[in-house]
mmCIF file of C-alpha atoms and ligand atoms in Angstrom:
data_model
loop_
_atom_site.group_PDB
_atom_site.id
_atom_site.type_symbol
_atom_site.label_atom_id
_atom_site.label_comp_id
_atom_site.label_asym_id
_atom_site.label_seq_id
_atom_site.Cartn_x
_atom_site.Cartn_y
_atom_site.Cartn_z
ATOM 1 C CA MET A 2 112.243 213.835 180.179
ATOM 2 C CA ARG A 3 109.820 211.336 181.697
ATOM 3 C CA LYS A 4 109.733 208.043 179.865
ATOM 4 C CA GLU A 5 106.309 206.916 178.629
ATOM 5 C CA LYS A 6 106.287 203.233 179.433
ATOM 6 C CA ASN A 7 102.707 202.286 179.826
ATOM 7 C CA ILE A 8 99.586 202.497 177.702
ATOM 8 C CA ILE A 9 97.482 203.528 180.716
ATOM 9 C CA PRO A 10 96.224 207.020 179.839
ATOM 10 C CA ILE A 11 98.428 208.758 182.337
ATOM 11 C CA LYS A 12 98.527 211.588 179.828
ATOM 12 C CA PRO A 13 94.860 211.450 178.893
ATOM 13 C CA LEU A 14 93.349 213.337 175.994
ATOM 14 C CA SER A 15 93.181 217.072 176.449
ATOM 15 C CA ARG A 16 90.437 219.405 175.282
ATOM 16 C CA THR A 17 91.100 222.979 174.267
ATOM 17 C CA ILE A 18 90.126 225.469 176.932
ATOM 18 C CA PRO A 19 87.095 227.363 175.633
ATOM 19 C CA LEU A 20 87.954 231.032 175.063
ATOM 20 C CA SER A 21 84.404 232.006 174.242
ATOM 21 C CA GLY A 22 80.946 230.672 175.008
ATOM 22 C CA LYS A 23 78.097 231.303 177.391
ATOM 23 C CA ILE A 24 78.542 231.248 181.153
ATOM 24 C CA ASN A 25 75.358 230.281 182.994
ATOM 25 C CA LYS A 26 75.131 231.465 186.551
ATOM 26 C CA GLN A 27 72.361 231.416 189.129
ATOM 27 C CA ASP A 28 72.897 233.020 192.519
ATOM 28 C CA SER A 29 76.514 232.143 193.292
ATOM 29 C CA HIS A 30 76.703 228.940 191.229
ATOM 30 C CA TRP A 31 77.663 228.062 187.693
ATOM 31 C CA ILE A 32 74.876 225.981 186.110
ATOM 32 C CA ASP A 33 75.348 223.262 183.479
ATOM 33 C CA THR A 34 73.102 222.454 180.498
ATOM 34 C CA ARG A 35 71.013 220.115 182.684
ATOM 35 C CA GLY A 36 70.437 222.775 185.344
ATOM 36 C CA ARG A 37 72.952 221.295 187.798
ATOM 37 C CA PRO A 38 74.946 223.739 189.957
ATOM 38 C CA LEU A 39 78.663 223.210 190.626
ATOM 39 C CA ARG A 40 78.974 222.755 194.399
ATOM 40 C CA ASP A 41 81.572 220.138 194.909
ATOM 41 C CA LEU A 42 85.228 219.673 193.835
ATOM 42 C CA ARG A 43 87.437 216.589 194.171
ATOM 43 C CA ILE A 44 91.147 217.129 193.950
ATOM 44 C CA SER A 45 93.593 214.306 193.324
ATOM 45 C CA VAL A 46 96.820 215.286 195.092
ATOM 46 C CA THR A 47 98.943 212.308 194.003
ATOM 47 C CA ASP A 48 98.716 209.486 191.495
ATOM 48 C CA ARG A 49 100.832 207.263 193.748
ATOM 49 C CA CYS A 50 99.599 204.732 196.259
ATOM 50 C CA ASN A 51 101.114 202.157 198.605
ATOM 51 C CA PHE A 52 98.194 199.748 197.916
ATOM 52 C CA ARG A 53 97.416 197.917 194.702
ATOM 53 C CA CYS A 54 93.672 197.314 195.113
ATOM 54 C CA ARG A 55 92.652 195.042 192.282
ATOM 55 C CA TYR A 56 89.666 197.202 191.337
ATOM 56 C CA CYS A 57 91.749 200.378 191.125
ATOM 57 C CA MET A 58 95.510 199.915 190.553
ATOM 58 C CA PRO A 59 96.050 196.240 189.710
ATOM 59 C CA LYS A 60 99.650 195.256 190.338
ATOM 60 C CA GLU A 61 100.373 193.888 186.895
ATOM 61 C CA LYS A 62 99.437 197.260 185.327
ATOM 62 C CA PHE A 63 100.881 199.585 187.950
ATOM 63 C CA GLU A 64 104.153 197.928 188.793
ATOM 64 C CA LYS A 65 107.552 198.160 187.137
ATOM 65 C CA ASP A 66 106.323 199.351 183.763
ATOM 66 C CA HIS A 67 104.247 202.217 185.035
ATOM 67 C CA SER A 68 105.564 205.783 185.083
ATOM 68 C CA PHE A 69 104.052 207.970 187.757
ATOM 69 C CA LEU A 70 103.988 211.722 187.326
ATOM 70 C CA ALA A 71 107.091 213.696 188.227
ATOM 71 C CA HIS A 72 106.771 216.110 191.153
ATOM 72 C CA THR A 73 107.009 219.148 188.854
ATOM 73 C CA GLU A 74 103.932 217.935 186.974
ATOM 74 C CA LEU A 75 101.750 217.951 190.096
ATOM 75 C CA LEU A 76 99.867 221.085 190.993
ATOM 76 C CA SER A 77 101.666 222.772 193.873
ATOM 77 C CA PHE A 78 99.743 223.648 197.062
ATOM 78 C CA GLU A 79 99.852 227.330 195.990
ATOM 79 C CA GLU A 80 98.286 226.429 192.630
ATOM 80 C CA ILE A 81 95.641 224.258 194.295
ATOM 81 C CA GLU A 82 94.751 227.017 196.752
ATOM 82 C CA ARG A 83 94.511 229.588 193.972
ATOM 83 C CA LEU A 84 92.126 227.369 192.012
ATOM 84 C CA ALA A 85 90.148 226.481 195.141
ATOM 85 C CA ARG A 86 89.535 230.184 195.837
ATOM 86 C CA ILE A 87 88.217 230.660 192.288
ATOM 87 C CA PHE A 88 85.908 227.654 192.662
ATOM 88 C CA VAL A 89 84.671 228.757 196.073
ATOM 89 C CA LYS A 90 83.998 232.289 194.820
ATOM 90 C CA ASN A 91 81.696 230.647 192.295
ATOM 91 C CA GLY A 92 79.688 228.522 194.684
ATOM 92 C CA VAL A 93 81.774 225.462 195.553
ATOM 93 C CA GLU A 94 81.077 224.524 199.174
ATOM 94 C CA LYS A 95 82.973 221.261 199.558
ATOM 95 C CA ILE A 96 86.404 220.074 198.544
ATOM 96 C CA ARG A 97 87.611 216.509 198.937
ATOM 97 C CA LEU A 98 91.301 215.606 198.708
ATOM 98 C CA THR A 99 91.890 212.218 197.227
ATOM 99 C CA GLY A 100 94.225 210.351 194.896
ATOM 100 C CA GLY A 101 96.084 207.909 194.728
ATOM 101 C CA GLU A 102 96.722 207.936 198.435
ATOM 102 C CA PRO A 103 96.476 211.566 199.599
ATOM 103 C CA LEU A 104 98.294 210.966 202.889
ATOM 104 C CA LEU A 105 101.400 210.084 200.864
ATOM 105 C CA ARG A 106 101.618 213.677 199.588
ATOM 106 C CA LYS A 107 104.252 215.385 201.706
ATOM 107 C CA ASN A 108 102.877 217.863 204.217
ATOM 108 C CA ILE A 109 99.260 217.315 203.182
ATOM 109 C CA GLU A 110 98.254 218.895 206.503
ATOM 110 C CA SER A 111 99.412 222.293 205.271
ATOM 111 C CA LEU A 112 97.088 222.008 202.268
ATOM 112 C CA VAL A 113 94.214 221.174 204.631
ATOM 113 C CA THR A 114 95.038 224.298 206.656
ATOM 114 C CA ARG A 115 95.188 226.494 203.545
ATOM 115 C CA LEU A 116 91.857 225.232 202.208
ATOM 116 C CA SER A 117 89.950 225.123 205.512
ATOM 117 C CA SER A 118 90.512 228.832 206.044
ATOM 118 C CA ILE A 119 88.731 229.790 202.790
ATOM 119 C CA LYS A 120 85.278 231.308 203.359
ATOM 120 C CA THR A 121 82.395 230.133 201.167
ATOM 121 C CA HIS A 122 79.745 232.380 199.599
ATOM 122 C CA ASN A 123 77.552 231.966 202.700
ATOM 123 C CA GLY A 124 80.330 233.004 205.069
ATOM 124 C CA LYS A 125 81.163 229.524 206.401
ATOM 125 C CA ASN A 126 84.595 227.908 206.381
ATOM 126 C CA LEU A 127 85.072 225.685 203.351
ATOM 127 C CA ASP A 128 84.169 222.055 204.074
ATOM 128 C CA VAL A 129 87.396 220.075 203.473
ATOM 129 C CA ALA A 130 87.397 216.277 203.488
ATOM 130 C CA ILE A 131 89.889 213.508 202.719
ATOM 131 C CA THR A 132 89.417 209.995 201.363
ATOM 132 C CA THR A 133 92.242 207.687 202.437
ATOM 133 C CA ASN A 134 93.152 204.020 202.568
ATOM 134 C CA GLY A 135 93.899 204.603 206.254
ATOM 135 C CA SER A 136 97.393 203.103 206.159
ATOM 136 C CA ALA A 137 99.039 206.263 207.516
ATOM 137 C CA LEU A 138 96.160 207.435 209.664
ATOM 138 C CA SER A 139 97.540 206.261 213.010
ATOM 139 C CA LYS A 140 100.450 208.628 212.405
ATOM 140 C CA LYS A 141 98.541 211.470 210.804
ATOM 141 C CA ALA A 142 95.097 211.649 212.432
ATOM 142 C CA LYS A 143 96.158 214.128 215.115
ATOM 143 C CA SER A 144 97.998 216.500 212.790
ATOM 144 C CA LEU A 145 95.113 216.392 210.294
ATOM 145 C CA ALA A 146 92.625 217.247 213.037
ATOM 146 C CA GLU A 147 94.873 220.116 214.164
ATOM 147 C CA ALA A 148 95.070 221.322 210.552
ATOM 148 C CA GLY A 149 91.274 221.711 210.601
ATOM 149 C CA LEU A 150 90.085 218.533 208.902
ATOM 150 C CA LYS A 151 86.413 218.019 209.705
ATOM 151 C CA ARG A 152 85.594 214.952 207.627
ATOM 152 C CA ILE A 153 87.470 211.812 206.715
ATOM 153 C CA THR A 154 86.487 208.732 204.723
ATOM 154 C CA VAL A 155 88.510 205.565 205.159
ATOM 155 C CA SER A 156 88.313 202.754 202.630
ATOM 156 C CA LEU A 157 87.913 199.325 204.213
ATOM 157 C CA ASP A 158 86.534 196.569 202.009
ATOM 158 C CA SER A 159 86.815 193.668 204.428
ATOM 159 C CA MET A 160 87.636 193.003 208.076
ATOM 160 C CA ASN A 161 88.774 189.508 207.248
ATOM 161 C CA PRO A 162 92.590 189.695 207.521
ATOM 162 C CA GLU A 163 93.198 187.443 204.531
ATOM 163 C CA THR A 164 90.636 189.028 202.224
ATOM 164 C CA PHE A 165 91.866 192.500 203.162
ATOM 165 C CA MET A 166 95.448 191.601 202.277
ATOM 166 C CA LYS A 167 94.317 190.016 199.032
ATOM 167 C CA LEU A 168 92.357 193.144 198.151
ATOM 168 C CA ASN A 169 95.177 195.611 198.787
ATOM 169 C CA ASP A 170 97.585 193.107 197.180
ATOM 170 C CA VAL A 171 100.584 194.392 199.139
ATOM 171 C CA GLY A 172 99.978 192.368 202.285
ATOM 172 C CA PHE A 173 98.875 195.365 204.353
ATOM 173 C CA PRO A 174 97.232 194.184 207.616
ATOM 174 C CA VAL A 175 93.660 195.229 208.354
ATOM 175 C CA GLU A 176 94.476 195.871 212.053
ATOM 176 C CA LYS A 177 96.614 198.847 211.084
ATOM 177 C CA VAL A 178 93.719 200.451 209.224
ATOM 178 C CA LEU A 179 91.398 199.769 212.174
ATOM 179 C CA LYS A 180 93.954 201.454 214.447
ATOM 180 C CA GLY A 181 93.985 204.408 212.051
ATOM 181 C CA ILE A 182 90.193 204.718 212.272
ATOM 182 C CA GLN A 183 90.456 204.598 216.066
ATOM 183 C CA ALA A 184 93.128 207.314 215.908
ATOM 184 C CA ALA A 185 90.763 209.502 213.845
ATOM 185 C CA GLU A 186 88.076 209.025 216.514
ATOM 186 C CA ASP A 187 90.554 209.789 219.322
ATOM 187 C CA ALA A 188 91.786 212.899 217.497
ATOM 188 C CA GLY A 189 88.183 214.156 217.433
ATOM 189 C CA ILE A 190 87.738 214.401 213.639
ATOM 190 C CA PRO A 191 83.996 215.138 213.672
ATOM 191 C CA SER A 192 82.831 213.023 210.723
ATOM 192 C CA ILE A 193 84.275 209.574 209.985
ATOM 193 C CA LYS A 194 82.942 207.381 207.212
ATOM 194 C CA ILE A 195 83.981 204.007 205.861
ATOM 195 C CA ASN A 196 83.836 203.203 202.126
ATOM 196 C CA VAL A 197 83.305 199.573 201.216
ATOM 197 C CA VAL A 198 83.545 198.725 197.509
ATOM 198 C CA VAL A 199 81.626 195.513 196.946
ATOM 199 C CA LYS A 200 82.773 193.086 194.279
ATOM 200 C CA LYS A 201 80.917 189.862 193.563
ATOM 201 C CA GLY A 202 82.717 186.754 194.759
ATOM 202 C CA VAL A 203 85.402 188.794 196.522
ATOM 203 C CA ASN A 204 84.063 190.473 199.664
ATOM 204 C CA GLU A 205 80.278 190.139 199.475
ATOM 205 C CA ASN A 206 80.273 187.662 202.380
ATOM 206 C CA ASP A 207 82.276 190.007 204.645
ATOM 207 C CA LEU A 208 79.798 192.885 204.716
ATOM 208 C CA LEU A 209 77.841 191.909 207.839
ATOM 209 C CA ASP A 210 81.052 191.818 209.882
ATOM 210 C CA ILE A 211 81.758 195.424 208.906
ATOM 211 C CA VAL A 212 78.210 196.479 209.780
ATOM 212 C CA ARG A 213 78.432 194.681 213.125
ATOM 213 C CA HIS A 214 81.785 196.283 213.970
ATOM 214 C CA PHE A 215 80.712 199.891 213.398
ATOM 215 C CA LYS A 216 77.006 199.709 214.331
ATOM 216 C CA GLY A 217 76.297 201.879 217.350
ATOM 217 C CA THR A 218 79.505 203.918 216.915
ATOM 218 C CA ARG A 219 79.706 207.359 215.335
ATOM 219 C CA VAL A 220 81.414 205.871 212.250
ATOM 220 C CA ILE A 221 79.113 205.589 209.208
ATOM 221 C CA VAL A 222 79.622 202.721 206.755
ATOM 222 C CA ARG A 223 78.776 203.182 203.062
ATOM 223 C CA PHE A 224 78.657 200.399 200.496
ATOM 224 C CA ILE A 225 79.738 201.292 196.964
ATOM 225 C CA GLU A 226 78.920 199.383 193.804
ATOM 226 C CA PHE A 227 82.011 198.360 191.836
ATOM 227 C CA MET A 228 82.277 200.870 188.976
ATOM 228 C CA ASP A 229 83.751 200.789 185.476
ATOM 229 C CA VAL A 230 86.272 203.540 186.110
ATOM 230 C CA GLY A 231 89.468 203.442 184.036
ATOM 231 C CA VAL A 232 90.646 200.677 181.742
ATOM 232 C CA THR A 233 92.823 198.485 183.935
ATOM 233 C CA ASN A 234 90.478 196.875 186.441
ATOM 234 C CA GLY A 235 88.733 194.472 184.049
ATOM 235 C CA TRP A 236 85.266 195.640 185.136
ATOM 236 C CA ARG A 237 82.312 193.496 184.109
ATOM 237 C CA MET A 238 78.661 194.181 184.842
ATOM 238 C CA ASP A 239 78.513 190.648 186.290
ATOM 239 C CA ASP A 240 80.933 191.668 189.072
ATOM 240 C CA VAL A 241 78.532 194.303 190.429
ATOM 241 C CA VAL A 242 76.435 193.448 193.480
ATOM 242 C CA PRO A 243 73.420 195.784 193.320
ATOM 243 C CA SER A 244 72.844 197.793 196.521
ATOM 244 C CA ARG A 245 69.297 196.436 196.698
ATOM 245 C CA GLN A 246 70.729 192.955 197.304
ATOM 246 C CA ILE A 247 73.080 194.215 200.039
ATOM 247 C CA ILE A 248 70.217 196.079 201.705
ATOM 248 C CA GLU A 249 68.203 192.841 201.822
ATOM 249 C CA THR A 250 71.098 190.898 203.335
ATOM 250 C CA ILE A 251 71.742 193.521 206.009
ATOM 251 C CA ASN A 252 68.052 193.963 206.753
ATOM 252 C CA LYS A 253 67.682 190.268 207.626
ATOM 253 C CA GLU A 254 70.291 190.514 210.369
ATOM 254 C CA PHE A 255 69.996 194.182 211.357
ATOM 255 C CA PRO A 256 66.589 195.657 210.419
ATOM 256 C CA ILE A 257 67.006 198.989 208.612
ATOM 257 C CA GLU A 258 64.702 201.601 207.074
ATOM 258 C CA PRO A 259 65.266 204.455 204.603
ATOM 259 C CA ALA A 260 66.168 207.860 206.020
ATOM 260 C CA ASP A 261 65.833 211.299 204.395
ATOM 261 C CA PRO A 262 68.872 212.714 202.607
ATOM 262 C CA ASN A 263 70.917 215.254 204.572
ATOM 263 C CA TYR A 264 70.911 217.633 201.598
ATOM 264 C CA VAL A 265 69.877 217.801 197.938
ATOM 265 C CA GLY A 266 72.303 215.876 195.744
ATOM 266 C CA GLU A 267 73.624 213.578 198.476
ATOM 267 C CA VAL A 268 75.366 210.747 196.652
ATOM 268 C CA ALA A 269 74.725 207.998 199.210
ATOM 269 C CA SER A 270 71.187 206.910 199.980
ATOM 270 C CA ARG A 271 70.843 206.856 203.765
ATOM 271 C CA TRP A 272 69.346 204.059 205.824
ATOM 272 C CA LYS A 273 69.014 203.870 209.587
ATOM 273 C CA PHE A 274 68.968 200.925 211.974
ATOM 274 C CA LYS A 275 65.496 200.461 213.436
ATOM 275 C CA ASP A 276 67.026 199.954 216.894
ATOM 276 C CA ASN A 277 68.664 203.412 216.831
ATOM 277 C CA GLY A 278 72.088 201.907 216.114
ATOM 278 C CA GLY A 279 72.966 204.739 213.755
ATOM 279 C CA GLU A 280 72.963 204.805 209.959
ATOM 280 C CA ILE A 281 74.566 203.259 206.892
ATOM 281 C CA GLY A 282 74.650 204.366 203.259
ATOM 282 C CA PHE A 283 74.646 202.971 199.738
ATOM 283 C CA ILE A 284 76.295 204.498 196.686
ATOM 284 C CA SER A 285 74.604 202.850 193.731
ATOM 285 C CA SER A 286 76.200 204.487 190.733
ATOM 286 C CA VAL A 287 75.560 201.441 188.542
ATOM 287 C CA SER A 288 72.099 200.239 189.597
ATOM 288 C CA GLU A 289 70.551 203.609 190.525
ATOM 289 C CA PRO A 290 72.487 206.425 188.821
ATOM 290 C CA PHE A 291 72.373 209.851 190.443
ATOM 291 C CA CYS A 292 73.610 211.968 187.508
ATOM 292 C CA LYS A 293 70.493 214.171 187.709
ATOM 293 C CA GLU A 294 71.872 215.782 190.832
ATOM 294 C CA CYS A 295 75.597 215.466 190.176
ATOM 295 C CA SER A 296 77.181 218.774 191.138
ATOM 296 C CA ARG A 297 80.790 217.609 191.101
ATOM 297 C CA MET A 298 83.888 218.511 189.141
ATOM 298 C CA ARG A 299 87.249 216.755 189.396
ATOM 299 C CA LEU A 300 90.733 218.217 189.268
ATOM 300 C CA SER A 301 93.411 215.707 188.350
ATOM 301 C CA VAL A 302 96.782 215.525 189.966
ATOM 302 C CA ASP A 303 98.387 217.461 187.100
ATOM 303 C CA GLY A 304 95.688 220.109 186.864
ATOM 304 C CA LYS A 305 93.183 218.856 184.318
ATOM 305 C CA LEU A 306 89.514 219.455 184.927
ATOM 306 C CA TYR A 307 87.005 216.673 184.355
ATOM 307 C CA LYS A 308 83.247 217.073 184.199
ATOM 308 C CA CYS A 309 82.538 213.421 184.996
ATOM 309 C CA LEU A 310 84.289 210.468 186.633
ATOM 310 C CA PHE A 311 83.886 208.589 183.359
ATOM 311 C CA ALA A 312 85.153 211.392 181.132
ATOM 312 C CA THR A 313 87.631 210.620 178.389
ATOM 313 C CA GLU A 314 89.060 214.148 178.102
ATOM 314 C CA GLY A 315 90.126 216.842 180.525
ATOM 315 C CA PHE A 316 90.776 220.578 180.293
ATOM 316 C CA ASP A 317 94.350 221.609 181.022
ATOM 317 C CA ILE A 318 94.021 224.374 183.609
ATOM 318 C CA ARG A 319 97.624 223.947 184.762
ATOM 319 C CA GLN A 320 98.758 225.108 181.345
ATOM 320 C CA MET A 321 96.695 228.282 181.850
ATOM 321 C CA ILE A 322 98.100 228.849 185.332
ATOM 322 C CA ARG A 323 101.710 228.265 184.332
ATOM 323 C CA GLY A 324 101.185 230.300 181.147
ATOM 324 C CA GLY A 325 100.411 233.393 183.223
ATOM 325 C CA ALA A 326 96.587 233.564 182.969
ATOM 326 C CA THR A 327 94.847 235.934 185.380
ATOM 327 C CA ASP A 328 92.324 234.740 187.973
ATOM 328 C CA GLU A 329 89.586 236.279 185.866
ATOM 329 C CA GLU A 330 90.639 234.387 182.747
ATOM 330 C CA ILE A 331 90.785 231.116 184.676
ATOM 331 C CA GLU A 332 87.411 231.824 186.280
ATOM 332 C CA GLN A 333 85.789 232.456 182.917
ATOM 333 C CA ALA A 334 87.312 229.323 181.408
ATOM 334 C CA ILE A 335 85.991 227.129 184.235
ATOM 335 C CA GLY A 336 82.608 228.866 184.057
ATOM 336 C CA ARG A 337 82.372 228.070 180.336
ATOM 337 C CA ILE A 338 83.470 224.459 180.842
ATOM 338 C CA TRP A 339 80.789 223.854 183.502
ATOM 339 C CA SER A 340 78.115 225.795 181.586
ATOM 340 C CA ALA A 341 78.604 223.478 178.568
ATOM 341 C CA ARG A 342 78.472 220.304 180.693
ATOM 342 C CA ASP A 343 76.022 217.646 179.575
ATOM 343 C CA GLU A 344 77.682 214.544 181.095
ATOM 344 C CA HIS A 345 75.445 211.820 182.550
ATOM 345 C CA TYR A 346 77.407 208.645 181.916
ATOM 346 C CA SER A 347 75.868 206.431 184.594
ATOM 347 C CA GLU A 348 72.417 206.987 183.112
ATOM 348 C CA ILE A 349 73.539 205.612 179.746
ATOM 349 C CA ARG A 350 75.912 202.912 181.027
ATOM 350 C CA THR A 351 75.687 199.461 179.479
ATOM 351 C CA SER A 352 78.366 196.850 178.877
ATOM 352 C CA GLU A 353 78.545 198.405 175.383
ATOM 353 C CA THR A 354 79.174 202.027 176.460
ATOM 354 C CA HIS A 355 81.898 200.707 178.738
ATOM 355 C CA LYS A 356 83.586 198.948 175.796
ATOM 356 C CA GLU A 357 83.236 201.984 173.504
ATOM 357 C CA ARG A 358 85.174 204.185 175.907
ATOM 358 C CA LEU A 359 87.568 201.534 177.048
ATOM 359 C CA ASN A 360 90.741 202.894 175.493
ATOM 360 C CA ASN A 361 90.333 206.438 176.746
ATOM 361 C CA LYS A 362 88.809 206.152 180.198
ATOM 362 C CA ILE A 363 90.785 207.860 182.930
ATOM 363 C CA GLU A 364 92.193 205.846 185.826
ATOM 364 C CA MET A 365 90.653 206.457 189.257
ATOM 365 C CA SER A 366 94.048 207.042 190.900
ATOM 366 C CA TYR A 367 94.756 209.910 188.471
ATOM 367 C CA ILE A 368 91.356 211.602 188.317
ATOM 368 C CA GLY A 369 90.628 211.132 192.027
ATOM 369 C CA GLY A 370 87.949 208.751 193.303
HETATM 370 N N1 SAM B 15 93.483 205.880 198.227
HETATM 371 C C1 SAM B 15 92.344 206.450 198.811
HETATM 372 C C2 SAM B 15 91.350 205.390 199.197
HETATM 373 O O1 SAM B 15 91.465 204.252 198.764
HETATM 374 O O2 SAM B 15 90.444 205.736 199.949
HETATM 375 C C3 SAM B 15 91.674 207.516 197.968
HETATM 376 C C4 SAM B 15 91.567 207.270 196.492
HETATM 377 S S1 SAM B 15 90.487 205.941 196.030
HETATM 378 C C5 SAM B 15 90.611 205.983 194.286
HETATM 379 C C6 SAM B 15 88.891 206.666 196.408
HETATM 380 C C7 SAM B 15 87.759 205.698 196.564
HETATM 381 O O3 SAM B 15 87.461 205.121 195.332
HETATM 382 C C8 SAM B 15 88.045 204.556 197.526
HETATM 383 O O4 SAM B 15 87.032 204.486 198.500
HETATM 384 C C9 SAM B 15 88.027 203.341 196.640
HETATM 385 O O5 SAM B 15 87.574 202.209 197.317
HETATM 386 C C10 SAM B 15 87.085 203.777 195.540
HETATM 387 N N2 SAM B 15 87.244 203.046 194.284
HETATM 388 C C11 SAM B 15 88.382 202.818 193.592
HETATM 389 N N3 SAM B 15 88.137 202.113 192.472
HETATM 390 C C12 SAM B 15 86.796 201.894 192.440
HETATM 391 C C13 SAM B 15 85.910 201.232 191.539
HETATM 392 N N4 SAM B 15 86.347 200.671 190.428
HETATM 393 N N5 SAM B 15 84.591 201.220 191.831
HETATM 394 C C14 SAM B 15 84.130 201.811 192.955
HETATM 395 N N6 SAM B 15 84.901 202.472 193.833
HETATM 396 C C15 SAM B 15 86.220 202.491 193.591
HETATM 397 FE FE1 SF4 B 16 95.210 203.016 196.327
HETATM 398 FE FE2 SF4 B 16 92.835 203.913 197.015
HETATM 399 FE FE3 SF4 B 16 93.211 202.887 194.601
HETATM 400 FE FE4 SF4 B 16 93.288 201.261 196.660
HETATM 401 S S1 SF4 B 16 91.514 202.461 195.976
HETATM 402 S S2 SF4 B 16 94.765 201.331 195.000
HETATM 403 S S3 SF4 B 16 94.136 202.542 198.215
HETATM 404 S S4 SF4 B 16 94.110 204.730 195.371
HETATM 405 FE FE1 SF4 B 17 78.330 212.603 187.927
HETATM 406 FE FE2 SF4 B 17 79.355 211.429 185.779
HETATM 407 FE FE3 SF4 B 17 78.926 210.012 188.003
HETATM 408 FE FE4 SF4 B 17 76.855 210.861 186.511
HETATM 409 S S1 SF4 B 17 78.401 209.404 185.909
HETATM 410 S S2 SF4 B 17 77.027 210.959 188.762
HETATM 411 S S3 SF4 B 17 77.635 212.849 185.808
HETATM 412 S S4 SF4 B 17 80.350 211.714 187.771
#
């Protein structure tokens, strides 16, 4: 049996799967209590990572004393595909594979192939994306493109070699990630984005270099406010640099103006360079919450469903699957879970709400960022 060594909620609280209750549906989508349709699913395919970013898996909490999940506890690709088909039948249009580091999951390309061939309710191929730290992208970009991957997001918080190594805390060189991004471009992956988590006093002075590097290319940079996910990263409101401040800094050097969203519920607010140098985005979960349009569910690496990134409890769908439930039973359970959803954590976030939930918050690497 796996030894429980660490207090990190690697086995977070579980809620009972609802066996009765209303299912709200409009057109092809399940609708929650705030009128929000379920369109988007994030799947964590591994809780392991080769980086130890301080804001996500700090070394002192995720080193020797930490027990990662055993392979048998992870959802298999067959189980993931089965669930994905149920979600897509009920209106999900996008699936993002994340983690931990998704490219560490063996043969991840075959999961991309399985999922990309699913047809959505409007007859299109399912939109499958991956978020990665880019460390294995030089090796994998071509095979991922061949597997049908259309969108990739690479996390890159600094182009300064020293700051980058400090951030990943395993001495991984930034040049290798840049080579990975180049490999994704060369492989012809149509959409490439860069995620930059901004933490006060850590990388806030490196942002213009990133903008300069990617401006005028087809790679879109998005700045993300440091969030209070999980319990291990020591989040404090004081560490957050509000997007508004970053916009002002960038605007002084590279004039930008707001652009319309690509679609309703787009998480990043879009801005474009006035000189036609492309666009950048800002994900301002802390300073400008977007819960009103949040249409996202998360599936953890061991098959628990979460209605919010800041949830403290998940619903154990793997238990249903491995207990022999039919597709219809699973479908109804998920429909009930979404229909009862009222979550809107970012709208009520204060330093106090963060403290109240502190012992039960789920780690990003487990729930999937
Ligand atoms: N390992 C992959 C990566 O780093 O891209 C995928 C998983 S990671 C948890 C997904 C995204 O969440 C990354 O872009 C990462 O920078 C972001 N992230 C992690 N912890 C965060 C935090 N506390 N606040 C904001 N974003 C965070
Ligand atoms: Fe790993 Fe991604 Fe978390 Fe960094 S942000 S520790 S790369 S899972
Ligand atoms: Fe969605 Fe929860 Fe984030 Fe609000 S706080 S946008 S409900 S995940």
